[in-house]
Each structure stands twice: as C-alpha cells, then as structure tokens.
Amino acid sequence: MKGYKIFGNVLRDLKLSPVLGNPGTTELPMLRDISNYVLTLHDGIAVGMADGIALWTRKPVLVNLHTDLGLGNAMAFLMTAARNHSPLIVTAGQQDQRHLAYEPLLSGNLTEMADNFAKYRTEVRKPDDIAYEIRKAYQIAEEPPRSPVFLSFPMDVMEAEGSYVYEDVARSTHNVMDEDDVIAVANAINDAKNPAVIFGSEIDEFDAFSEAMAFAEKLGCPVYSEPLGNRSSYPSDDPHYAGELYPAAALVDLDLMQYDLLLFIGSDLTLYPYTTDLILPGKRKIVIGLNNRRMIGETYRANPKIFLARILDLVHRKCNFRRSRDYMKLTDAVRDKKKMGQKYVSYRISKYFSDFTMVDEAISVSETLRHYFGYRPNGYFTARSGQIGWALPASLGIAMYNPKVVTVVGDGSLMYSIQALWTAKHYGIPLKLIVLENGGYNILRSYAMSYFPEISDAEYLRPEMDIESIVSSYGIDVRIADAELKELEWLRSGSDQKALIVKMDRSIPSMF
Amino acid sequence: MKILVVVPEFLPLDQIKAAVSTISSDLDVRNDTNFERSDAEILIVTTFTPVNAELLKKMPRLRFVQVASIGYDNVDLNAMKGNGIIVSNIPTASADSVAEHALSMVLSLLKDQRFLDSEIRSGRWPKITRSTDLMGKTFGIVGMGSIGRALASRLLPFKTAIIYYDIKRMSEAEEEEYGATYVDLNRLLSDADIVSVHVPLTETTRHLFNKSKFDLMKDGSIFINTSRGEVVVEKDLIEAIKKKGLRAGLDVFETEPPDPKSELLKLDNTILSPHIAGVTIESQMRFFKETIANVMRYMQGYEPNFRVA
Ligand SMILES: Cc1ncc(C[n+]2csc(CCOP(=O)(O)OP(=O)(O)O)c2C)c(N)n1
C-alpha cells in the first residue's frame, strides 16, 4: 500500500475528519486519499478552526499545513492552541528526502520550528511509520495537559510502499486521581478557617460544572474564576460566585487577602500587566488539576471532575457566603444606551444570545461582555494567549458542530483573519458575527492613556476602514445596528452567514 | 350646569373661584359640606373631603365627582357606583413633584443636611461628616405607578441600581426604559439601601409596613413615605429607627398633623414634611388646569378622563 493510502486509512479509522488546511506542492502527495478537506485561505485559519473544533468536541483534530511556510504563518494560532489545551495533530509536507541535502525550495527544519508549541514532534521517515506515528501523536495530544503535536511528512514517504494494520488508540477519560491526595486536601480544607475556591477552564474542559457547584454548595465559600481563562469555569449566576480575578498579581492579592486557604481547582493564574513579583505570599495555596504550570502552591495532579466528586463527602461546611444580587447590571445598561456604551451593547447581546455559545474577541469590551453573558458549560470561548484574529476561525470550527454560535470581535481584531469569511460562505458554515466598531485599537489606547498618554491618540492606534464593504465582498449579509440593536433578532435567526456592525462609543475605557 | 367646589381652608379660595368661574358661572365654592342640600351636578373636591353615602343624600342631582388629586381614598366608590355617579381623579399632575420631594428627602438624609445645617447654626464648623453617595446604592421603589416611574426616571443619572415591586409587573420594554429590576417586596426590603413607597391606600396596603417588614430592611437604610400615612405602622417604624438606625423621610402620617408628643418628632435621623410632597406652585397650577379641563370635558358631553368609578 502506498504511503498516502496508509495516511488516508489511519485518518478514517481514527475518525480524524475533516482535515483543515491550506495546501502547497509538498502536501499534494498526502492529500490524494483525503475526502473531507476544508480549505482555509490562510494557514493560521486552519489551526484556529481546528482549535475551535477541539474545544467544542474535546477530541483531537487534524490540520495540514504547507511545509515551513504554512507552519510559520500559523505559528500564533499554534501557540494559542497550546495555551488553550487543544489536542491538535498538526501535519505538514516536507520536501523529498532524497535531495534534502541540497536544501531545496520548500524544505526546512520543521520539527525545530514546531518545538515551542508542540509537545511532541517528529519527521516520519518511511510509510510503515505513518500510522504508528499518527496513533502515537493522537494519544500524546490527548494526554492532559492536552496540547498540539506536530508531524512532518516528506513527499517521498507518501509515494513509497508500506503496510497498514488497523489498531485502535486509547479512548481514555483521564480519570486521574490519588486517594491519599484527596484525603490530604480534605484535611487542609477542614483545618482552614476561611478558604476560598478559584475555579478555572479545566472545569469546563473536563465537564465538571455540576461537581464544582456541589462542592461550592457544601463548602459555602466564595468561588472566583481564574483570570483570562479560555472557557467557562463556574456558572456566574450561582450565589457562591464572587467574580473573576484580575490578571494582575497585586489585584489578586487584594481580592484574596481575607482568606487563609486558596484552592485553585482546574485553574491557573494568567497575568497581564506587571504589578508585583510575589503572588499571594505566605498564604497556603493548593492547586488541583491536570493543566496547571506548577507556578504556585502545592500541586496535586488530578482530574478536577472526579477529584471534586470524591472529596465532597470528606469536607465540612466552612462559610455561609452568598453574593448579593447585582441589580446594577440593568440600570447600568440602560444608562449606557444613549452613547451605545459597552454595558448596553453587552446587555443586549447577552439577552438575545442567552442560549448560544459565545466566542469572544471583543478585547476592550470582553470583561463587560463576560460579566453580562456569564459562564455556562461549553458556553464561552476565547483565546488564552491574547492573540487576535483567533475568534472568527475558532467560531467557524465550533459552528461546524453547533450552529448556535455568536462571535463578537473588535473592528481591529476582525482584520487579522478576515478571509475566514470565504470558508464560512464556501462551506455554508453558520456565522453570526458581531463587529464592535470603535474606530481603532482601544485597548492599546487605554493602556497608553495610563502609561504613555502622549501616544494615546497616535494615528497608528486608530486604523479605520469600510468594514461593511469588506465583509459584504465575501458575500456575507451585513447590517448596521440601530440604537435599539433590534438587528440582533435578525442575526439570531437562520443558519447562513450574517454580520452585524455595531457602531460603539469611542471613548477610551480606563484600564487601571 | 351647577358645580360645587369644596376645598380645604388652607387653599386660596379666591384664586380657585376665579379659575373655575371660567367654565361656569353657576358655581359654589366652600370649605365644608355642612349644607342642607346642594343641587350641583358636578362636585370638585380634594382628598380632604369625605364623599360618602351621607353626602349623596344631600346632593340628589350629583352625577360626577372630580377629585383634584391622585389619591381618592376619601371617596366611597361603592356608594358612588351604586348611584351611577362617575368619579375621576387627576393621576398625573403631581407625580413629578412628589418624585422630586421623595428624592430631596433621600439626598437630604444621605448628605446629613439636617445635622450639618444645625451645627453651623449652633456656631460649630464640623470637619467630618457621615455623608454618603447616592451613586452605587440600590434604590427600591414600592409601587410603580406614575410617581414611582417619575422617580425611577430621575434616578438613572444618579447611577443607582433600581429595583421595584408592584402588584403588577411592568412589561419588559418598560423595565428596560427605567432600568428597573422586578423583585418581590421582601426581597426589595432586604436588598435595598433606600426604600421609597408610592402605593395607594387599599385594604392590602393598609399597615403593610409593620415590624416584620422593617425587620427585613438593612440597618441604617432609608425609608421614605410620601404616599399615605396609613400604609405604615408608625410605632413599628419608630422602633426600627431607634433599634436599626433606620433613617426616614416622611411626608405623611397615621394622623395628620401628628400628635405633638409623638416620638417621631424627637428623632434625629428623620426628615418630615406636612403631606405636601405633591403641592408646589407649579403642580397646583397643573392641578387646576387638568381639573378644569376634565370637568369641561364632562360638561361638553364627553366621557371624562381618569375615571376610577
Ligand atoms: C496577532 C496579534 N497582533 C497584535 C496584537 C496586539 N493587539 C492586542 S489588542 C489589539 C487591538 C484590538 O483592537 P479591536 O479588536 O478593535 O478591539 P478594541 O481594543 O478596540 O476593543 C492589538 C493590535 C495581538 N494581540 N495579536
């Protein structure tokens, strides 16, 4: 059997379909037995879409890139997938090995290029290794912390003869937990005076919402969500929910000052502006999960879902925390209406799309949007890396499996992967895109206002363009929102490709 | 068409006479109902004059009662209905004035104005203050009629959160217009920093605010009543002021004027006014105009507006 047939067979057997990519000469040999190929018009968009699919389905997804050029183009997306813990199997073609010594066009050290963001990477040398390497890559990608892996396939490997034997991969649920660890943590909780819990994206990744809620109810303590998580961590309308931590060490310290034990469960601490070196100095910090980076505290490796289920009966009630209801949300939104401010826009979007999954790249509006929209299982996704241009492709990936997706992006962010609109239109992928037009890079202007006010109005922070024409040139239905944002109703309906431009308040939000 | 106008003594009789005479010359303006008989077909009254079966006996020709105020609990509606008499009130004219009055009491209490004013008058110059902001507070409105709504729309710029309770919930569009979140009464009382009452006096609202309700309120919160004195059990309020540090702004009382010996008059954290929230120079003019317009409507053979019976 020729190499490309083996490649086709193993992908079918592992149900690695569709294949997302953008091809070049080096990939043509390996694509001949691939039937479900989704073309993207930029290499990164393929990775972004695959990231969306992996987040939604929680399963490995295969991407095919064009040698070092495509891999290079997709690098930021690969980095985001790594931070998002998406199990992507990234493949690329490589020049024919027989003349690699001459460093021909389209050859390169691909595994070295992928080194930063792929936890396993190799170049396949012969047809017999194709299936073996893909199965291995699949299982490594799937092993928490989930992350991309990379395989390079020289052109000649696809032409040579080899054999293929069907073998399955482990379909593990990753129910990792150590009984002694649970008891140790339970003792720490029972000995504490005033603990607090910080849940993170792993709660959603491992489908542990109900376990998290039962634990919070039993403990009665306040629950925070990790700063800058990439997906939901705890239902925001639950009375134990005390809010989201800020991505700055000094502010985390301030928020958590009153507690003597901090339980980071399925959470991490992603920081943004520098404030101070030490995080929560002198406090007992216990970290439980499969993804965390072991930066703080005593780290226990466990799947949060089964850990929380197991510890429930071992802990006593500790606090009687119930957050007061936030009545300001509505009043604030109504007050914000006249200037088409963040709160009004977020309120309306959240209301119309309350039963949708949101993919958020609203940047300077994100925090407000999250506040109004809230967290729920598989209900909210964003890039953990801070990359912009991610949301549009990722949302298309999700929409291939779940048409009820709303994508909210800033006008600046939209332009980084705008040609994803072609893929949406061409393959008929549902798209409900909201573009928040504030005439520039407001988050950067906001940062500048705090630290470098002299450039807060700089021309290079205010790119403006005719978004309506750009989007409609892809054959997408575009409307401009009126003062009532009634077009959200139009956007919500149907499953074709639509975009709504919201001309927002242009004032610069204050950052710190 | 014969018109009888009964107004309390404290209102300017001449002015009213002049205004009403523009629509009819067959007019009698009095301060009381101590007459043997009146053949008037139209009766214009304020809330201070009881209109009941007894009065009806003396007014055999009466067909239309116009109450020149929002409240009309002085009118025995059953007796009127039984005799086919139409009753109208004037529901809008003083809503804005009452809303402003309620708001002024809230601000005055929050800003500790009574205390600061008296300090200066006593020759002192205080450097610290218990004054707090209205911004950021949760403002609870009980009763979302025209006054409640006038108040809510004024609160928006103050950056408060607004919650309300009413026996009838507003539509979603209305709630969004006022930025007001609907909650049940107990929830409102326990979550609000300020409670302002704007309900009519009915059998369900009579003594609605009693000890069990004041117990729900936050310590140090503010209670404003510009509706009717009888919706409050005054002794329970006095106790809550003393025990929970509640602050109160009252325009209405169980008995008006209150007993000079009432403890209410001795408390510091209260601000009082003599059932006058709706009475401003401007609102009186509006009442005149609306009252006259409605009576004219009736006289010209049209159905009067604002019918309550
Ligand atoms: C790939 C990439 N390039 C550049 C940046 C830097 N960056 C972060 S936010 C931003 C501007 C976002 O503008 P917009 O989407 O309009 O949102 P706004 O800040 O106006 O809310 C830029 C350029 C980035 N995060 N990622």
CSV table of N, CA, C and O and ligand atoms in Angstrom, one decimal, chain A residues 362-364 386-388 410-413 416 438 440-444, ligand 1:
chain,number,residue,atom,x,y,z
A,362,ALA,N,-13.8,40.5,21.9
A,362,ALA,CA,-14.3,41.9,21.9
A,362,ALA,C,-13.2,42.8,22.6
A,362,ALA,O,-13.4,44.0,22.7
A,363,ILE,N,-12.1,42.2,23.0
A,363,ILE,CA,-11.0,42.9,23.5
A,363,ILE,C,-11.3,43.9,24.6
A,363,ILE,O,-11.6,43.5,25.8
A,364,SER,N,-11.4,45.2,24.4
A,364,SER,CA,-11.6,46.2,25.4
A,364,SER,C,-13.1,46.0,26.0
A,364,SER,O,-13.3,46.5,27.1
A,386,GLY,N,-4.1,35.7,24.2
A,386,GLY,CA,-4.2,37.2,23.9
A,386,GLY,C,-4.1,37.4,22.4
A,386,GLY,O,-4.1,38.6,21.9
A,387,GLN,N,-4.0,36.4,21.6
A,387,GLN,CA,-3.9,36.5,20.1
A,387,GLN,C,-5.2,37.1,19.6
A,387,GLN,O,-6.3,36.7,20.0
A,388,ILE,N,-5.1,38.0,18.7
A,388,ILE,CA,-6.3,38.5,18.0
A,388,ILE,C,-6.3,37.9,16.6
A,388,ILE,O,-5.3,37.6,16.0
A,410,GLY,N,-13.7,42.8,17.9
A,410,GLY,CA,-13.4,44.2,17.7
A,410,GLY,C,-13.1,44.4,16.2
A,410,GLY,O,-12.7,43.5,15.5
A,411,ASP,N,-13.3,45.7,15.8
A,411,ASP,CA,-13.0,46.0,14.4
A,411,ASP,C,-11.5,45.8,14.1
A,411,ASP,O,-11.2,45.4,12.9
A,412,GLY,N,-10.7,46.0,15.0
A,412,GLY,CA,-9.2,45.8,14.8
A,412,GLY,C,-9.0,44.3,14.6
A,412,GLY,O,-8.3,43.9,13.7
A,413,SER,N,-9.5,43.5,15.5
A,413,SER,CA,-9.3,42.1,15.5
A,413,SER,C,-9.8,41.4,14.3
A,413,SER,O,-9.2,40.4,13.8
A,416,TYR,N,-7.5,40.4,11.1
A,416,TYR,CA,-6.3,39.5,11.2
A,416,TYR,C,-6.6,38.2,10.5
A,416,TYR,O,-5.7,37.5,10.1
A,438,ASN,N,-15.2,50.6,17.0
A,438,ASN,CA,-14.9,51.8,17.9
A,438,ASN,C,-13.8,52.6,17.2
A,438,ASN,O,-13.2,53.5,17.9
A,440,GLY,N,-10.7,51.8,16.2
A,440,GLY,CA,-9.3,51.6,16.5
A,440,GLY,C,-9.0,50.6,17.5
A,440,GLY,O,-9.8,49.7,17.8
A,441,TYR,N,-7.7,50.6,17.9
A,441,TYR,CA,-7.2,49.6,18.9
A,441,TYR,C,-7.4,50.2,20.3
A,441,TYR,O,-6.5,50.7,20.9
A,442,ASN,N,-8.7,50.2,20.8
A,442,ASN,CA,-9.0,50.9,22.0
A,442,ASN,C,-8.2,50.4,23.2
A,442,ASN,O,-7.9,51.1,24.2
A,443,ILE,N,-8.0,49.1,23.2
A,443,ILE,CA,-7.3,48.5,24.4
A,443,ILE,C,-5.9,49.1,24.5
A,443,ILE,O,-5.4,49.4,25.6
A,444,LEU,N,-5.2,49.3,23.3
A,444,LEU,CA,-3.9,49.8,23.3
A,444,LEU,C,-3.9,51.3,23.7
A,444,LEU,O,-3.1,51.8,24.4
C,1,LIG,C1,-1.7,38.6,16.4
C,1,LIG,C2,-1.7,39.8,17.3
C,1,LIG,N1,-1.3,41.0,16.8
C,1,LIG,C3,-1.3,42.1,17.6
C,1,LIG,C4,-1.8,42.1,18.8
C,1,LIG,C5,-1.8,43.3,19.7
C,1,LIG,N2,-3.2,43.8,19.9
C,1,LIG,C6,-3.9,43.4,21.0
C,1,LIG,S1,-5.4,44.1,21.1
C,1,LIG,C7,-5.1,44.9,19.7
C,1,LIG,C8,-6.2,45.8,19.1
C,1,LIG,C9,-7.6,45.2,19.1
C,1,LIG,O1,-8.5,46.1,18.5
C,1,LIG,P1,-10.0,45.8,18.5
C,1,LIG,O2,-10.2,44.4,18.1
C,1,LIG,O3,-10.6,46.9,17.6
C,1,LIG,O4,-10.5,45.9,19.9
C,1,LIG,P2,-10.5,47.2,20.9
C,1,LIG,O5,-9.2,47.2,21.6
C,1,LIG,O6,-10.8,48.4,20.1
C,1,LIG,O7,-11.6,46.9,21.9
C,1,LIG,C10,-3.9,44.6,19.1
C,1,LIG,C11,-3.4,45.2,17.9
C,1,LIG,C12,-2.3,40.8,19.3
C,1,LIG,N3,-2.8,40.7,20.5
C,1,LIG,N4,-2.3,39.7,18.5
